CSV table of C-alpha atoms in Angstrom, one decimal:
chain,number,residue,atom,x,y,z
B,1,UNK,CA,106.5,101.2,94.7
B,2,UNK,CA,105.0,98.8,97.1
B,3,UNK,CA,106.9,97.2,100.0
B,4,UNK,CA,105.1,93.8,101.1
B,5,UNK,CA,105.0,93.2,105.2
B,6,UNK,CA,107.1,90.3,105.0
B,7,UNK,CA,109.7,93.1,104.1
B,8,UNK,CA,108.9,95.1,107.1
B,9,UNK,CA,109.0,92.2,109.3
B,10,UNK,CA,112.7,91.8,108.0
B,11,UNK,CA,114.2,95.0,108.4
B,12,UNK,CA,112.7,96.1,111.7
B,13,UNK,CA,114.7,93.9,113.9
B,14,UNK,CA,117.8,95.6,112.4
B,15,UNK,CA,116.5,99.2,113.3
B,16,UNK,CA,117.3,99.8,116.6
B,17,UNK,CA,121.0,97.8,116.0
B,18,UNK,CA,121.7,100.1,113.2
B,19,UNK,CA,121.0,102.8,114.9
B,20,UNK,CA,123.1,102.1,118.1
B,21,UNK,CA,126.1,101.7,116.1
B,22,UNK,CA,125.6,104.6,113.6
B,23,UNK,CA,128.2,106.6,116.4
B,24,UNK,CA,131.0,104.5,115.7
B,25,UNK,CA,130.3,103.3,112.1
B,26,UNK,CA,133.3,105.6,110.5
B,27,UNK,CA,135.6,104.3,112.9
B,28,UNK,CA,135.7,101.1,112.0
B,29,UNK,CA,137.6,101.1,109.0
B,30,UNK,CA,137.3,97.7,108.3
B,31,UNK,CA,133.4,97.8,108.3
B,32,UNK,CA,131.1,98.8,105.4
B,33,UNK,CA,127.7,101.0,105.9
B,34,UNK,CA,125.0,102.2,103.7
B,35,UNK,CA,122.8,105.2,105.0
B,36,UNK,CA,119.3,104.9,104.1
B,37,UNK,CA,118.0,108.8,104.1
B,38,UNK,CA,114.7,108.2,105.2
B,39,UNK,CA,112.8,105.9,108.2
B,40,UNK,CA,113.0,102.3,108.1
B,41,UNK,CA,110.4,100.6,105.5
B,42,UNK,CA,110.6,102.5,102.7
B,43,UNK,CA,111.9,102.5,99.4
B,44,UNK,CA,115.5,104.2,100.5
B,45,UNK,CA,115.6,101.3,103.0
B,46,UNK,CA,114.9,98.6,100.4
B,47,UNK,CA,117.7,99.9,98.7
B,48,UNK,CA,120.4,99.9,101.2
B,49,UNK,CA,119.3,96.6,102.0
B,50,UNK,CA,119.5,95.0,98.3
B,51,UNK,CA,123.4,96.0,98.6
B,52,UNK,CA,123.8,94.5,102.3
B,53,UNK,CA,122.2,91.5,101.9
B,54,UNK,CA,123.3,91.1,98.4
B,55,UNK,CA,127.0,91.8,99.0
B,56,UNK,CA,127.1,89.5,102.1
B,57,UNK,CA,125.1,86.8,100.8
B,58,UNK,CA,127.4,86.5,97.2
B,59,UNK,CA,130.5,86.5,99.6
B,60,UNK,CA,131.6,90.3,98.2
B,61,UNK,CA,131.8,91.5,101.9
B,62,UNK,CA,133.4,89.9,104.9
B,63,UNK,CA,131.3,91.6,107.4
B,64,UNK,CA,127.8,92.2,107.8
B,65,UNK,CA,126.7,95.8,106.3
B,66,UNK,CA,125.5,98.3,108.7
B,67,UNK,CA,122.1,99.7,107.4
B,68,UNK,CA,121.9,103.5,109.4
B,69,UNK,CA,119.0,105.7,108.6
B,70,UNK,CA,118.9,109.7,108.4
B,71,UNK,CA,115.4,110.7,107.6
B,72,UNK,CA,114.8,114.6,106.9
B,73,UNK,CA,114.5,116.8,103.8
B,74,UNK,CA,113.5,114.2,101.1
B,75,UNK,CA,117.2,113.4,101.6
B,76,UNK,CA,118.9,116.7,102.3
B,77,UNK,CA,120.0,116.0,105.4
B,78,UNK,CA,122.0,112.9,104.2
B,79,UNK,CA,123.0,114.7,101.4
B,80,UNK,CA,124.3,117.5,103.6
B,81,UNK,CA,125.8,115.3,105.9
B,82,UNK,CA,128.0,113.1,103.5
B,83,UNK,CA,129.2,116.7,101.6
B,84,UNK,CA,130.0,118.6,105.3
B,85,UNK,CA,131.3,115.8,107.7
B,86,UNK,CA,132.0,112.3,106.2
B,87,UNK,CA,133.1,113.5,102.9
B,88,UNK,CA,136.1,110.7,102.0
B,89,UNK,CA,134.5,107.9,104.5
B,90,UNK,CA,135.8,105.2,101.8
B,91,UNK,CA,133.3,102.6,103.4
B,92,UNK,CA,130.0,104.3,103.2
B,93,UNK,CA,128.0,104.6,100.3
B,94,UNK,CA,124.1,106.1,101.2
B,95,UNK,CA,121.3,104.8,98.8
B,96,UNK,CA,119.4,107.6,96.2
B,97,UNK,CA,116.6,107.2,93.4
B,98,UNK,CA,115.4,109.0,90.8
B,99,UNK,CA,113.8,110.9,93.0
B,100,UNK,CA,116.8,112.4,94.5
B,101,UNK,CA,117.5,113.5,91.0
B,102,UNK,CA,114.4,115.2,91.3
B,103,UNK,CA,114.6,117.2,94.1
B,104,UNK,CA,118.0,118.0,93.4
B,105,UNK,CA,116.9,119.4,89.9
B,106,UNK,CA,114.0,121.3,92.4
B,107,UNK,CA,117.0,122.5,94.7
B,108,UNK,CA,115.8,121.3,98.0
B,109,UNK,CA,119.5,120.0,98.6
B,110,UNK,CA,120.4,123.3,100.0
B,111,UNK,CA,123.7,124.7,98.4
B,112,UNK,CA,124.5,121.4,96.9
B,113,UNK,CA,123.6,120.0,93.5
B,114,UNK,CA,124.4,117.0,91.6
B,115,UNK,CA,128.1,117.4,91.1
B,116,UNK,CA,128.8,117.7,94.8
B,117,UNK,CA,128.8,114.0,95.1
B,118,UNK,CA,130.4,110.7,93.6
B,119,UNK,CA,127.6,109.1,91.9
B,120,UNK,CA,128.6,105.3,92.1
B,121,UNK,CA,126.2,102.8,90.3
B,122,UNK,CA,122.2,101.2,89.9
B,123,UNK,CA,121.6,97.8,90.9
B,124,UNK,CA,117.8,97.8,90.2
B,125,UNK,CA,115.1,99.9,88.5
B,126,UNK,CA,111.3,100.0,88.3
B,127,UNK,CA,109.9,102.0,85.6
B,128,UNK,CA,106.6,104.5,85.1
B,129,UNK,CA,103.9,103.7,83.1
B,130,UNK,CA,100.6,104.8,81.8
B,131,UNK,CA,97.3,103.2,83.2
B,132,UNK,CA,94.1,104.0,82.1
B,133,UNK,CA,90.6,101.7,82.9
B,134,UNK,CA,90.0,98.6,81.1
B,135,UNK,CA,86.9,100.3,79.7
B,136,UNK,CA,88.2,103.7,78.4
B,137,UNK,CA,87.8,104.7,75.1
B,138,UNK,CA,91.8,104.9,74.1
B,139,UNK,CA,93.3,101.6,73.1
B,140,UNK,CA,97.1,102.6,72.3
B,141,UNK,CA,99.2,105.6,74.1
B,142,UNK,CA,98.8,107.2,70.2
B,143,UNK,CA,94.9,107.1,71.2
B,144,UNK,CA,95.1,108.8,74.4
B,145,UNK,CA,97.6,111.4,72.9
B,146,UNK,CA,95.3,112.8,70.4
B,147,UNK,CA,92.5,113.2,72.4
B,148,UNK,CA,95.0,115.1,74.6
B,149,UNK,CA,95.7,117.3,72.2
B,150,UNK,CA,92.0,118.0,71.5
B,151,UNK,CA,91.0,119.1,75.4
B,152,UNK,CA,94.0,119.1,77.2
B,153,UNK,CA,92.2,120.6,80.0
B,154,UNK,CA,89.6,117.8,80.5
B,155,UNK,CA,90.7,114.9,80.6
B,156,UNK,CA,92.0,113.9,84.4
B,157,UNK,CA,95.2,112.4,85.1
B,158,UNK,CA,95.9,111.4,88.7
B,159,UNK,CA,98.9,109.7,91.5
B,160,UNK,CA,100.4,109.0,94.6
B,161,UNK,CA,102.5,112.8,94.1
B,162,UNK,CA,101.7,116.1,94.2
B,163,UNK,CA,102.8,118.8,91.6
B,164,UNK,CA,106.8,118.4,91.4
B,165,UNK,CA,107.1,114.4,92.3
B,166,UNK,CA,108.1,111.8,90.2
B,167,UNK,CA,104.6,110.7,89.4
B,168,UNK,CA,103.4,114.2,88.2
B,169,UNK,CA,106.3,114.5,86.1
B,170,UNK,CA,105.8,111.0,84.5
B,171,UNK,CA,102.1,112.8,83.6
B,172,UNK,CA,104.0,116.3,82.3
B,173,UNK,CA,106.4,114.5,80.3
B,174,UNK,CA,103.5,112.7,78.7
B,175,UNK,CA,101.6,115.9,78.1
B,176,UNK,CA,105.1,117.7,76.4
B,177,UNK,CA,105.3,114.2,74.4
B,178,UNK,CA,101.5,115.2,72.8
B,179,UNK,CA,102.9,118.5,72.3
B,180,UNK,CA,100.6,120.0,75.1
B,181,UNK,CA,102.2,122.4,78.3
B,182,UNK,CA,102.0,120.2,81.5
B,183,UNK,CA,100.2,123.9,83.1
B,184,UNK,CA,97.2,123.0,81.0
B,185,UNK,CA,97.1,119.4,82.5
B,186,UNK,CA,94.7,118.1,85.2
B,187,UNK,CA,96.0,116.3,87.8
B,188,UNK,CA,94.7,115.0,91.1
B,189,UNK,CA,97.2,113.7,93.9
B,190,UNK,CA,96.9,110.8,96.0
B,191,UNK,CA,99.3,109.6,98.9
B,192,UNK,CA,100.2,106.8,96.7
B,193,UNK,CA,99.5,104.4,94.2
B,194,UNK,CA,97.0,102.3,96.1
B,195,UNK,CA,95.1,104.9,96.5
B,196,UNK,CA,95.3,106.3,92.9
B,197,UNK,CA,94.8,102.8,91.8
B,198,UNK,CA,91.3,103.3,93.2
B,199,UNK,CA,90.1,106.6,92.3
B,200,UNK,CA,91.3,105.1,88.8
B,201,UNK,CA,88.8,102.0,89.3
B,202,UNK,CA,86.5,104.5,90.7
B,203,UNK,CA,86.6,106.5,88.0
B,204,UNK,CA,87.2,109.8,89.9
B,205,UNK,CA,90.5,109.8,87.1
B,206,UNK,CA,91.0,109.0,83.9
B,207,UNK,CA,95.0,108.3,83.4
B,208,UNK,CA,97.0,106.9,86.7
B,209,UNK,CA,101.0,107.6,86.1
B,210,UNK,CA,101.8,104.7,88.5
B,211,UNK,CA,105.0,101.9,87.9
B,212,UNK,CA,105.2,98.5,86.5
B,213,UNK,CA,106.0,96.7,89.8
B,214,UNK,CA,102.7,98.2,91.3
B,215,UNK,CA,100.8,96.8,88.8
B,216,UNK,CA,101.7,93.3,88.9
B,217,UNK,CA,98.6,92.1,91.0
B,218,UNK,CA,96.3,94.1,88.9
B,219,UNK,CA,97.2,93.1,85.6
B,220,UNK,CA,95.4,89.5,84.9
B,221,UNK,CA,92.1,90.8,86.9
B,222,UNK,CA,90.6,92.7,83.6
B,223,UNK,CA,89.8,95.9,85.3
B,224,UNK,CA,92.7,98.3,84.1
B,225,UNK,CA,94.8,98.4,80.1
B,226,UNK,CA,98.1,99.4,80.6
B,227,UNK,CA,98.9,101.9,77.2
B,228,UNK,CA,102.4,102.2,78.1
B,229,UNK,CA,105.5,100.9,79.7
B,230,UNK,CA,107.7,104.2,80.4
B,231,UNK,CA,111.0,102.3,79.7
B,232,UNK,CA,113.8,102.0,77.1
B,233,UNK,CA,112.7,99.0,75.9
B,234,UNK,CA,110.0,95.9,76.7
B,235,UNK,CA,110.2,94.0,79.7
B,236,UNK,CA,109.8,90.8,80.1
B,237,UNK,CA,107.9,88.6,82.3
B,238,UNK,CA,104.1,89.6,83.3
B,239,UNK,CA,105.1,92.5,81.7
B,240,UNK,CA,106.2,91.4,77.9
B,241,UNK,CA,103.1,92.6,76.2
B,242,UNK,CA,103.0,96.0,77.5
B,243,UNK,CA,104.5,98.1,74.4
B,244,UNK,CA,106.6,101.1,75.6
B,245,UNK,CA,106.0,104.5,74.7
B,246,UNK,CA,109.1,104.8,72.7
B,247,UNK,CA,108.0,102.2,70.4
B,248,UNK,CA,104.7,103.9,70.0
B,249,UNK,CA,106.6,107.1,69.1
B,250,UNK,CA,106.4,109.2,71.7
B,251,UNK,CA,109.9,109.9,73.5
B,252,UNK,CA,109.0,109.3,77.1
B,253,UNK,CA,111.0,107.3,79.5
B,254,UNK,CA,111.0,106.7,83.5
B,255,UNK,CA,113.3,105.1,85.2
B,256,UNK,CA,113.1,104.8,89.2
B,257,UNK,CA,116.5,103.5,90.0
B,258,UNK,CA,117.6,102.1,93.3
B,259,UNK,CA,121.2,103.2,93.4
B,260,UNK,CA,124.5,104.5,95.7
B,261,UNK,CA,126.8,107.4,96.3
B,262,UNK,CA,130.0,108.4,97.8
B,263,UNK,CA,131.5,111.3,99.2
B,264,UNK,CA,132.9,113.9,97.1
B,265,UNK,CA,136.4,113.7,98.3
B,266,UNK,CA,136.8,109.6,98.5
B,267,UNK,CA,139.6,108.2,97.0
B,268,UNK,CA,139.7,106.7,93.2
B,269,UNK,CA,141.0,104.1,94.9
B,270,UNK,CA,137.9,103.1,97.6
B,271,UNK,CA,135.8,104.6,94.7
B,272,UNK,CA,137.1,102.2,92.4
B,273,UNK,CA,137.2,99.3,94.8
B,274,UNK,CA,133.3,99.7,95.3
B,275,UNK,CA,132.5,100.2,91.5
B,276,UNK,CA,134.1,96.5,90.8
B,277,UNK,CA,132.1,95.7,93.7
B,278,UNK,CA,128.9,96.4,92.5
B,279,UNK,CA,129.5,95.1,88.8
B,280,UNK,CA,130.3,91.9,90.3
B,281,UNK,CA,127.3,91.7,92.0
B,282,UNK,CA,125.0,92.8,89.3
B,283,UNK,CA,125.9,90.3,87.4
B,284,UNK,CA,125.6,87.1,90.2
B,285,UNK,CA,123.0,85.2,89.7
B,286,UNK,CA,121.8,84.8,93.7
B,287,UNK,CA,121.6,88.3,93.6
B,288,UNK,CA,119.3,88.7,90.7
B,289,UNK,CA,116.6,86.2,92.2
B,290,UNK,CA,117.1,88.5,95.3
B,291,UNK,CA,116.7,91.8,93.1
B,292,UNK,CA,112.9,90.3,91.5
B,293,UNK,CA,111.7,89.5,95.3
B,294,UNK,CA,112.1,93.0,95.9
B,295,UNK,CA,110.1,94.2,92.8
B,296,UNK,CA,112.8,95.8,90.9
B,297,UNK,CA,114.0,95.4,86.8
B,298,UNK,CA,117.8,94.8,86.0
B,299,UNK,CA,120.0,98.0,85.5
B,300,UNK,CA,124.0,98.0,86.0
B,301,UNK,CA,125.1,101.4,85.6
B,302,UNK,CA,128.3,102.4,87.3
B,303,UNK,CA,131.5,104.5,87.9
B,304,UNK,CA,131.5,107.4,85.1
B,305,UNK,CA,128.9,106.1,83.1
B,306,UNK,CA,126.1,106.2,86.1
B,307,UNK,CA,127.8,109.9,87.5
B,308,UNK,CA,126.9,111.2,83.8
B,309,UNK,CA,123.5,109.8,83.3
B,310,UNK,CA,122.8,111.0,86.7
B,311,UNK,CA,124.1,114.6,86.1
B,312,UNK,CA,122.0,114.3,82.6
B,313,UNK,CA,118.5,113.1,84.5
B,314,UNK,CA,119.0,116.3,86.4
B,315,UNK,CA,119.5,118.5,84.1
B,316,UNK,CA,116.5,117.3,82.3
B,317,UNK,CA,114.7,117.6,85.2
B,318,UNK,CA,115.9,121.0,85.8
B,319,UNK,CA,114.4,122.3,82.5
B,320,UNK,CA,111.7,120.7,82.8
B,321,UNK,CA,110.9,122.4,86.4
B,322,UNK,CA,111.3,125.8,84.7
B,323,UNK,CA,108.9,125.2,81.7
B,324,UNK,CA,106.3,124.4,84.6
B,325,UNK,CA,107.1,127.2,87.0
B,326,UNK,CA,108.2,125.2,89.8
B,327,UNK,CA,111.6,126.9,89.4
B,328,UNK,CA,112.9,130.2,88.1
């Protein structure tokens, strides 16, 4: 996903503040944080930042929410961090995606793996899809399928990932869908999806696994046709026309969820208290005009319902890794 300048502009101000009080953060008890594993900009900052300035702006928080960053390991050092020191901080929650799922399903958490965490809730989600030029010869997913089957091997699918990110399983998961081994795929990676975007234009690929949000600019210029939207169901907006794959029969779905988790040894109680937290935000209507500014699809998923689907998306991912060979 994209982040616009005018977002930048916002959160940079905030950096050097967030990271002067990161020190005392846990010992004001009275103050809420998010950590944002990563350096500011990016999608793990966008994420901390939809539950501060959400939460503030509804009223849900008294105080303002510190934003701290901790940038290292694709997340593992956060990960690590929250597990070995600040394990029941009941006023920090630190922002994950789908692709923590992934690299916890890859194990570059270390020791830890999903169930090492309270996994609290989703406030937004983008979702994959499949791109292909305007001009190509396959008109429905069903199209490109078949001539998948046919020569797996030679027809080029490219994006901002290299083997094991979320964009090259988006393209595995449609090559199992055809009933064809991801090993036999080709696939060319990019350092994102501006840059696949082009080679797609450019035709140096034939199939871009990029997301919706990306796509938004692109979409009324002509140049690219959309075969599917890798989501449960249709979206709406820009995006109503775009059929999903599911609904073209082939069981592939990707969700990029911008959600939260807790320490492992919080309270129900603080637990609970941030759960009702969330839900009431999700479903405030300030803070879903703030949620589309920021590119991102409805999704409310929390407590035990969002701990489960994340434990499930692991485990998918996990078998899904070994059928590759990225993991034993």
């Amino acid at each position: 996903m994209k982040f616009n300048s005018a977002f930048l502009r916002w959160s940079a101000p905030l950096v050097m503040g967030a990271a002067l009080m990161a020190g005392n953060a846990h010992a004001q008890s009275d103050s809420t944080e998010c950590i944002a594993p990563a350096k500011p900009g990016g999608g793990y900052d966008l994420t901390c930042r939809l539950a501060a300035n959400g939460l503030q702006e509804t009223g849900l928080i008294d105080k303002p929410m510190m934003v701290t960053y901790m940038p290292g390991g694709i997340g593992a050092v956060a990960y690590n961090h929250i597990n070995g020191v600040r394990n029941d901080d009941p006023n920090l929650i630190v922002a994950a995606s789908t692709g923590a799922a992934v690299n916890l399903a890859l194990g570059k958490f270390g020791q830890y793996d999903a169930s090492e965490v309270r996994w609290l809730g989703a406030l937004g989600v983008d979702y994959g899809a499949i791109v292909v030029k305007a001009d190509a010869p396959w008109q429905t997913l069903g199209d490109l399928m078949q001539d998948l089957k046919k020569r797996p091997n030679q027809i080029v699918f490219g994006a901002g990932g290299t083997v094991g990110s979320q964009d090259w399983m988006k393209a595995a998961l449609t090559a199992k869908a055809a009933g064809v081994s991801p090993r036999k795929l080709r696939y060319v990676a990019f350092e994102g999806g501006g840059e696949s975007l082009a080679a797609l234009l450019g035709n140096h690929i034939e199939v871009f696994t990029g997301d919706l949000s990306e796509l938004r600019p692109h979409l009324e210029g002509g140049k690219i046709r959309v075969l599917a939207a890798l989501s449960e169901e249709r979206v709406g907006g820009p995006y109503a026309d775009i059929p999903t794959a599911a609904e073209q029969g082939y069981d592939v779905e990707w969700p990029i969820w911008r959600g939260y988790y807790m320490g492992p040894d919080v309270s129900d109680k603080a637990y609970n208290t941030w759960e009702t937290r969330l839900e009431k935000l999700a479903d405030n209507e300030q803070f879903a005009k703030l949620r589309e500014a920021r590119g991102l699809f409805p999704m409310a998923r929390f407590g035990d319902d969002f701990d489960s689907y994340v434990k499930k998306q692991v485990a998918q991912f996990k078998q899904l890794a070994k059928e590759v060979g990225l993991t034993q």
